[in-house]
Coordinates of C-alpha atoms and ligand atoms in Angstrom, one line a residue:
X11 CA 24.1 2.2 -3.3
X12 CA 20.6 3.4 -4.7
X13 CA 20.1 0.7 -7.4
X14 CA 18.4 -2.6 -6.5
X15 CA 20.0 -5.3 -8.9
X16 CA 18.2 -8.5 -7.2
X17 CA 15.5 -8.2 -4.7
X18 CA 13.9 -11.0 -2.6
X19 CA 10.3 -11.4 -1.4
X20 CA 9.5 -13.3 1.7
X21 CA 5.8 -14.3 1.5
X22 CA 4.4 -14.0 -1.9
X23 CA 0.7 -13.6 -1.1
X24 CA -1.4 -10.4 -2.0
X25 CA 1.2 -8.1 -0.9
X26 CA 4.4 -9.9 -1.4
X27 CA 3.0 -10.9 -5.2
X28 CA 2.3 -6.7 -5.6
X29 CA 5.9 -6.0 -4.8
X30 CA 7.1 -8.6 -7.1
X31 CA 5.3 -7.3 -10.1
X32 CA 6.5 -3.8 -9.4
X33 CA 10.0 -4.8 -9.0
X34 CA 10.0 -7.0 -12.2
X35 CA 8.0 -4.4 -14.2
X36 CA 11.0 -2.2 -13.1
X37 CA 13.6 -4.5 -14.9
X38 CA 15.0 -6.0 -11.4
X39 CA 15.4 -9.8 -10.8
X40 CA 13.2 -11.5 -7.9
X41 CA 13.3 -14.1 -5.8
X42 CA 10.2 -15.4 -3.7
X43 CA 10.2 -17.4 -0.6
X44 CA 6.7 -18.8 0.2
X45 CA 5.7 -22.4 1.6
X46 CA 2.4 -22.2 0.0
X47 CA 2.3 -24.7 -3.1
X48 CA 0.0 -22.4 -4.7
X49 CA 2.1 -19.3 -4.3
X50 CA 3.5 -19.6 -7.5
X51 CA 0.0 -19.7 -9.5
X52 CA -1.1 -16.9 -7.5
X53 CA 1.9 -14.7 -8.2
X54 CA 1.6 -15.5 -11.8
X55 CA -2.2 -14.3 -11.7
X56 CA -1.0 -11.1 -10.1
X57 CA 1.7 -10.5 -12.3
X58 CA -0.7 -10.9 -15.7
X59 CA -2.8 -8.3 -14.3
X60 CA 0.0 -5.9 -13.3
X61 CA 1.6 -6.4 -17.0
X62 CA -1.9 -5.3 -18.3
X63 CA -2.0 -2.1 -15.9
X64 CA 1.4 -1.1 -17.3
X65 CA 0.4 -1.7 -20.8
X66 CA -2.1 0.7 -20.0
X67 CA 0.4 3.1 -18.7
X68 CA 3.1 3.0 -21.7
X69 CA 4.1 0.6 -24.6
X70 CA 7.5 1.1 -23.9
X71 CA 8.8 -0.7 -20.9
X72 CA 12.2 -2.1 -19.6
X73 CA 13.0 -5.6 -20.1
X74 CA 11.1 -7.6 -17.3
X75 CA 13.1 -9.0 -14.5
X76 CA 13.6 -12.6 -13.9
X77 CA 11.5 -14.3 -11.3
X78 CA 12.4 -17.2 -9.3
X79 CA 11.2 -19.2 -6.5
X80 CA 13.5 -20.2 -3.8
X81 CA 13.3 -23.4 -1.7
X82 CA 14.2 -21.4 1.5
X83 CA 14.6 -17.8 2.9
X84 CA 18.5 -18.4 2.7
X85 CA 18.1 -19.1 -0.8
X86 CA 16.1 -16.1 -1.8
X87 CA 18.0 -13.4 0.0
X88 CA 21.2 -14.6 -1.6
X89 CA 22.8 -11.4 -3.1
X90 CA 19.7 -9.5 -2.6
X91 CA 20.1 -5.6 -2.3
X92 CA 16.3 -5.3 -1.3
X93 CA 14.5 -7.9 1.3
X94 CA 10.8 -7.1 1.6
X95 CA 9.0 -9.3 4.2
X96 CA 5.4 -9.8 3.4
X97 CA 4.3 -12.7 5.4
X98 CA 1.1 -12.8 8.0
X99 CA 0.3 -10.3 10.2
X100 CA 1.6 -11.9 13.4
X101 CA 4.5 -11.1 15.8
X102 CA 5.7 -14.7 16.1
X103 CA 6.0 -15.2 12.3
X104 CA 7.6 -11.9 11.6
X105 CA 10.1 -12.7 14.2
X106 CA 10.9 -16.0 12.9
X107 CA 11.3 -15.0 9.4
X108 CA 13.4 -11.9 10.1
X109 CA 15.7 -13.8 12.0
X110 CA 16.3 -16.0 9.2
X111 CA 16.7 -13.2 6.8
X112 CA 19.1 -11.5 9.0
X113 CA 21.4 -14.8 9.3
X114 CA 21.8 -14.9 5.6
X115 CA 21.1 -11.5 4.0
X116 CA 24.3 -9.6 3.0
X117 CA 25.3 -7.1 5.6
X118 CA 24.4 -4.3 3.3
X119 CA 21.0 -5.5 2.4
X120 CA 18.1 -3.4 3.1
X121 CA 15.2 -5.1 5.0
X122 CA 11.8 -3.7 4.6
X123 CA 8.8 -5.3 6.2
X124 CA 5.2 -4.8 4.8
X125 CA 3.6 -5.1 8.3
X126 CA 0.1 -2.8 8.5
X127 CA 0.8 -1.8 12.0
X128 CA 3.4 -3.7 14.1
X129 CA 5.9 -1.3 15.3
X130 CA 9.4 -1.9 13.7
X131 CA 11.0 -1.8 17.6
X132 CA 9.2 -4.9 18.2
X133 CA 10.4 -6.6 15.2
X134 CA 14.1 -5.7 15.7
X135 CA 14.7 -7.9 18.7
X136 CA 14.9 -10.9 16.5
X137 CA 17.7 -9.5 14.5
X138 CA 21.5 -9.4 15.3
X139 CA 21.8 -6.5 12.7
X140 CA 18.6 -4.5 13.4
X141 CA 20.1 -1.3 11.8
X142 CA 19.1 -2.1 8.4
X143 CA 15.1 -2.9 9.2
X144 CA 12.6 -0.5 8.6
X145 CA 8.7 -0.8 8.0
X146 CA 8.0 0.0 4.4
X147 CA 4.3 -0.1 4.6
X148 CA 2.6 0.0 0.7
X149 CA -0.8 -0.1 -0.3
X150 CA -2.7 -2.8 -2.5
X151 CA -2.1 -2.9 -5.5
X152 CA 1.5 -2.3 -4.8
X153 CA 2.5 -2.3 -8.4
X154 CA 0.5 0.8 -9.1
X155 CA -0.3 2.7 -5.7
X156 CA 2.8 4.8 -5.1
X157 CA 2.8 5.5 -1.4
X158 CA 5.0 3.7 0.9
X159 CA 5.3 4.8 4.5
X160 CA 8.8 4.3 5.9
X161 CA 9.1 3.9 9.6
X162 CA 12.4 3.6 11.8
X163 CA 12.6 1.5 14.7
X164 CA 14.7 2.6 18.2
X165 CA 17.6 0.6 16.6
X166 CA 17.3 1.6 12.8
X167 CA 20.6 3.4 11.5
X168 CA 19.8 7.1 10.3
X169 CA 21.5 6.1 7.0
X170 CA 19.2 3.1 6.4
X171 CA 16.1 5.7 6.4
X172 CA 17.7 8.0 3.7
X173 CA 18.7 4.7 1.6
X174 CA 15.3 3.3 2.2
X175 CA 13.9 6.7 0.5
X176 CA 16.1 6.5 -2.4
X177 CA 15.7 2.6 -2.9
X178 CA 11.4 3.1 -3.1
X179 CA 11.8 6.1 -5.1
X180 CA 13.8 4.4 -7.7
X181 CA 10.8 2.1 -8.3
X182 CA 8.2 5.1 -8.9
X183 CA 7.3 5.2 -5.6
X184 CA 6.6 8.0 -3.2
X185 CA 8.4 7.4 0.2
X186 CA 7.2 9.2 3.2
X187 CA 9.0 9.3 6.4
X188 CA 6.7 8.9 9.4
X189 CA 8.1 11.1 12.1
X190 CA 7.2 9.0 15.3
X191 CA 6.8 5.3 15.5
X192 CA 3.5 4.4 16.2
X193 CA 1.5 1.3 16.2
X194 CA -0.8 1.2 12.6
X195 CA 1.5 4.2 11.2
X196 CA -0.6 6.8 9.8
X197 CA -2.4 5.4 6.7
X198 CA -4.0 2.6 8.8
X199 CA -4.6 4.7 12.0
X200 CA -7.1 6.9 9.7
X201 CA -8.4 3.8 7.8
X202 CA -9.3 2.2 10.9
X203 CA -11.2 4.8 12.2
X204 CA -13.4 5.0 8.7
X205 CA -13.4 1.2 9.0
X206 CA -14.8 1.1 12.7
X207 CA -17.6 3.7 11.9
X208 CA -18.6 2.0 8.7
X209 CA -19.0 -1.3 10.4
X210 CA -21.2 0.4 12.9
X211 CA -23.0 2.1 10.0
X212 CA -23.8 -1.2 8.4
X213 CA -24.6 -3.2 11.7
X214 CA -27.2 -0.3 12.9
X215 CA -28.8 -0.9 9.3
X216 CA -28.4 2.9 8.7
X217 CA -27.0 1.8 5.0
X218 CA -25.7 -1.2 3.1
X219 CA -22.1 -1.8 2.2
X220 CA -23.4 -0.8 -1.4
X221 CA -24.7 2.4 -0.5
X222 CA -21.8 3.1 2.0
X223 CA -19.6 2.6 -0.9
X224 CA -21.8 5.4 -3.2
X225 CA -21.6 7.7 -0.5
X226 CA -17.7 7.6 -0.4
X227 CA -16.9 6.8 -4.3
X228 CA -19.3 9.7 -5.6
X229 CA -18.2 12.4 -3.4
X230 CA -15.2 12.7 -0.9
X231 CA -13.4 9.8 -2.4
X232 CA -12.9 11.8 -5.6
X233 CA -11.7 14.9 -3.6
X234 CA -9.4 12.8 -1.3
X235 CA -7.7 11.2 -4.2
X236 CA -6.3 14.6 -5.8
X237 CA -6.1 16.9 -2.6
X238 CA -6.4 14.7 0.6
X239 CA -7.9 15.8 3.5
X240 CA -6.5 19.3 4.9
X241 CA -6.4 21.2 1.7
X242 CA -9.9 20.1 0.6
X243 CA -11.2 21.4 4.1
X244 CA -9.2 24.8 3.4
X245 CA -11.2 25.2 0.1
X246 CA -14.5 24.4 2.1
X247 CA -13.9 27.3 4.4
X248 CA -14.5 29.8 1.6
X249 CA -12.3 32.8 0.9
X250 CA -11.6 32.7 4.8
X251 CA -10.1 29.2 4.4
X252 CA -9.1 26.8 7.1
X253 CA -9.7 29.3 9.9
X254 CA -13.4 29.7 8.9
X255 CA -13.8 25.9 8.1
X256 CA -12.4 25.4 11.8
X257 CA -14.6 27.8 13.2
X258 CA -17.6 26.3 11.8
X259 CA -17.1 22.7 12.1
X260 CA -14.8 22.6 15.2
X261 CA -17.7 22.5 17.6
X262 CA -19.1 19.1 15.8
X263 CA -16.4 17.3 17.5
X264 CA -18.2 17.6 20.7
X265 CA -21.7 16.5 19.1
X266 CA -22.8 12.9 18.8
X267 CA -21.6 12.4 15.2
X268 CA -19.1 9.7 15.8
X269 CA -18.6 6.6 17.7
X270 CA -15.1 6.2 16.9
X271 CA -13.1 4.5 19.7
X272 CA -16.3 2.3 20.6
X273 CA -15.9 -0.9 18.5
X274 CA -18.8 -3.0 17.5
X275 CA -18.5 -6.6 18.3
X276 CA -16.7 -8.6 16.1
X277 CA -18.9 -12.0 15.6
X278 CA -20.0 -14.2 13.2
X279 CA -23.1 -12.1 12.9
X280 CA -21.5 -9.0 11.9
X281 CA -19.1 -11.1 9.4
X282 CA -22.2 -12.6 7.8
X283 CA -23.9 -9.5 7.4
X284 CA -21.0 -7.9 5.6
X285 CA -20.0 -10.6 3.6
X286 CA -23.4 -11.2 2.3
X287 CA -24.2 -7.6 1.6
X288 CA -20.6 -7.4 0.0
X289 CA -21.3 -10.5 -2.4
X290 CA -24.8 -8.9 -3.1
X291 CA -22.7 -5.6 -4.3
X292 CA -20.0 -7.6 -6.3
X293 CA -22.8 -9.5 -8.5
X294 CA -21.3 -11.6 -10.9
X295 CA -17.9 -10.0 -11.2
X296 CA -15.1 -12.4 -9.8
X297 CA -12.3 -11.2 -7.9
X298 CA -9.7 -11.1 -10.6
X299 CA -12.2 -9.1 -12.7
X300 CA -12.7 -6.4 -10.0
X301 CA -9.1 -5.9 -9.7
X302 CA -8.8 -5.4 -13.2
X303 CA -11.8 -2.7 -13.4
X304 CA -9.8 -1.3 -10.2
X305 CA -6.3 -0.9 -11.9
X306 CA -7.8 0.7 -15.2
X307 CA -9.9 3.0 -13.0
X308 CA -6.5 3.9 -10.8
X309 CA -4.5 4.3 -13.9
X310 CA -7.1 6.7 -15.6
X311 CA -7.1 8.5 -12.5
X312 CA -3.4 9.2 -12.2
X313 CA -3.4 9.7 -16.1
X314 CA -5.8 12.6 -15.8
X315 CA -4.2 13.8 -12.8
X316 CA -0.9 13.9 -14.6
X317 CA -2.4 16.5 -17.1
X318 CA -4.2 19.1 -15.2
X319 CA -2.2 22.5 -15.7
X320 CA -1.8 25.1 -12.9
X321 CA 0.5 28.0 -12.4
X322 CA 3.4 26.2 -11.3
X323 CA 3.1 23.4 -14.1
X324 CA 1.3 20.4 -15.1
X325 CA 0.6 17.3 -13.1
X326 CA -1.0 17.4 -9.6
X327 CA 0.0 14.7 -6.6
X328 CA 0.0 11.6 -7.6
X329 CA -0.5 12.5 -11.5
X330 CA 3.0 14.4 -11.3
X331 CA 4.4 11.4 -9.6
X332 CA 3.0 9.2 -12.4
X333 CA 4.3 11.1 -15.3
X334 CA 7.6 11.0 -14.1
X335 CA 7.4 7.3 -13.3
X336 CA 6.2 6.7 -16.8
X337 CA 9.0 8.9 -18.2
X338 CA 11.5 6.9 -16.5
X339 CA 10.3 3.6 -17.2
X340 CA 10.1 4.6 -21.1
X341 CA 13.9 6.0 -20.8
X342 CA 15.1 2.8 -19.4
X343 CA 13.2 0.8 -22.0
X344 CA 15.3 2.6 -24.6
X345 CA 18.7 1.4 -22.7
X346 CA 17.4 -2.0 -22.7
X347 CA 17.1 -2.2 -26.7
Ligands
NAD403 N1 -3.4 -6.8 2.1 C1 -3.3 -5.6 2.3 O1 -4.3 -4.9 1.9 C2 -1.8 -5.1 3.2 C3 -1.7 -4.0 2.8 C4 -0.5 -3.4 3.3 C5 0.3 -4.1 4.0 N2 0.0 -5.6 4.3 C6 0.7 -6.5 4.9 O2 1.4 -7.4 4.2 C7 1.8 -8.4 5.1 C8 1.3 -9.7 4.0 O3 0.0 -9.6 3.9 P1 -0.9 -10.1 2.8 O4 -2.0 -9.5 2.8 O5 -0.2 -10.3 1.8 O6 -1.4 -11.5 3.3 P2 -1.2 -13.1 2.4 O7 -1.8 -13.9 3.5 O8 -2.0 -12.8 1.6 O9 0.2 -13.6 2.2 C9 1.2 -13.9 3.3 C10 1.8 -15.1 2.4 O10 2.9 -15.3 3.5 C11 3.0 -16.6 3.2 N3 4.2 -17.2 4.5 C12 3.4 -17.6 5.5 N4 4.3 -17.8 6.1 C13 5.7 -17.8 5.8 C14 7.2 -18.0 6.0 N5 7.0 -18.6 7.1 N6 8.1 -17.7 5.1 C15 7.6 -17.1 3.9 N7 6.1 -17.1 3.6 C16 5.3 -17.2 4.5 C17 1.8 -17.5 3.1 O11 2.0 -18.6 2.6 C18 1.3 -16.3 2.1 O12 1.3 -16.6 0.6 C19 1.1 -8.5 6.2 O13 2.0 -8.0 7.3 C20 0.2 -7.5 6.4 O14 -0.3 -6.7 7.0 C21 -1.2 -5.7 3.8

C-alpha cells in the first residue's frame, strides 16, 4: 500500500506539528495524541504558518485533511496507515510510547520515529512487532524541507524500508536510506560537528552569534543549498576537479584548523552567552515572525532552484523535487473539485 488514508502523530510539538501540517496539506486526515493542554493551540499556530507557506507555492491545493486530537495513543492510532512518533528525545519515553503504539496500531501500519539520533535497534526492544519500525528523521520545518533520513534497525523488515520510501515520497519528500545504522545518522552528525565548532568560536570570543551566521549565510550556506559539499569542492579544485582539491587541502586536516571532538563545557555561562547574543541578533522579531521569514526564504530558494536550466533539463536538486511536488499537489487539487 503506497497511499496514506489516515496518519497518527504521537507528540505534537515542533516536529509533530510540522508532520501534521505536511500530511494535512496533502489532504490526509491526521489524529494527534499529546498530553500537553497547549498542544492544540501550538499545532494551530504552526498550521497557520504552513498554510501561508503553501499559499506562496500554489493557489491550487488538495482539500485539507481533517485534524483531530485524540484522548489516548490507542485512539489516535486507530485505522492509521502511518504513525509518526515525535515525542521528546529520551529513550525511556520512546520505549513507553512505542510499546503503546505497537499494542494498538493496525498490523500493517508503518511506524516512523522522528528521533534525531537514537538507533532504531535500541527502540525496537520495546515492541512485539518491531519489523515495521524505522527511523524517519525529518528536518524543521517538516512541511517545507523535503529530506527524510530512513534508518532501519536490526529487526526492521526489508519490505518496511521499501514501503517507507514510497509513503514518504507520496507526500513530496526525498527519502534517503542510511546504509548503516549509527547514532545521529548523517545529517545530525554533520550538524553536530559544525555546532561544536560554532560554540567554541563564540565562547573563545572569536566571533559573535550574528557574525558566525553571516559568515555562513553570505557564503557556503548558499553553495550548500544547491550542490551540497562534495560537488562544490569538486568545482573548487579548478579544472583538475576533486583530485586537485584534495591534494591542496588534504594536508590541512593535520593542521590545527579544528577542535572537532573536543567539546566546550556545557554550563550556565555558555548558555547565557549564546542566548544573550541570540536575543540581540533577533531584535524585535518574534519566533513566529522569524518562522514566516524562514518559510518565505525557503520557498523562494526552492522556486529559484526549480527554474535553473542545464543540459539535462530544468530544475536542480531540491528545486526539481519542489516543482514535481507542486505539480502533484495541483493535480490532486483538480481531482478534489
Ligand atoms: N526540533 C528539531 O529541530 C528536530 C528535528 C528533527 C527531529 N527531532 C526529533 O523529534 C522529536 C520531537 O522533538 P520536538 O523538537 O518536536 O520536541 P518538542 O518538545 O517540541 O515536542 C515533543 C512533544 O511530545 C509531547 N509528549 C511528551 N510525552 C508524550 C507522550 N507520552 N505521548 C504523546 N506526546 C508526548 C510533548 O507534550 C511535546 O508537545 C525528538 O525525538 C527530536 O529529537 C527534532
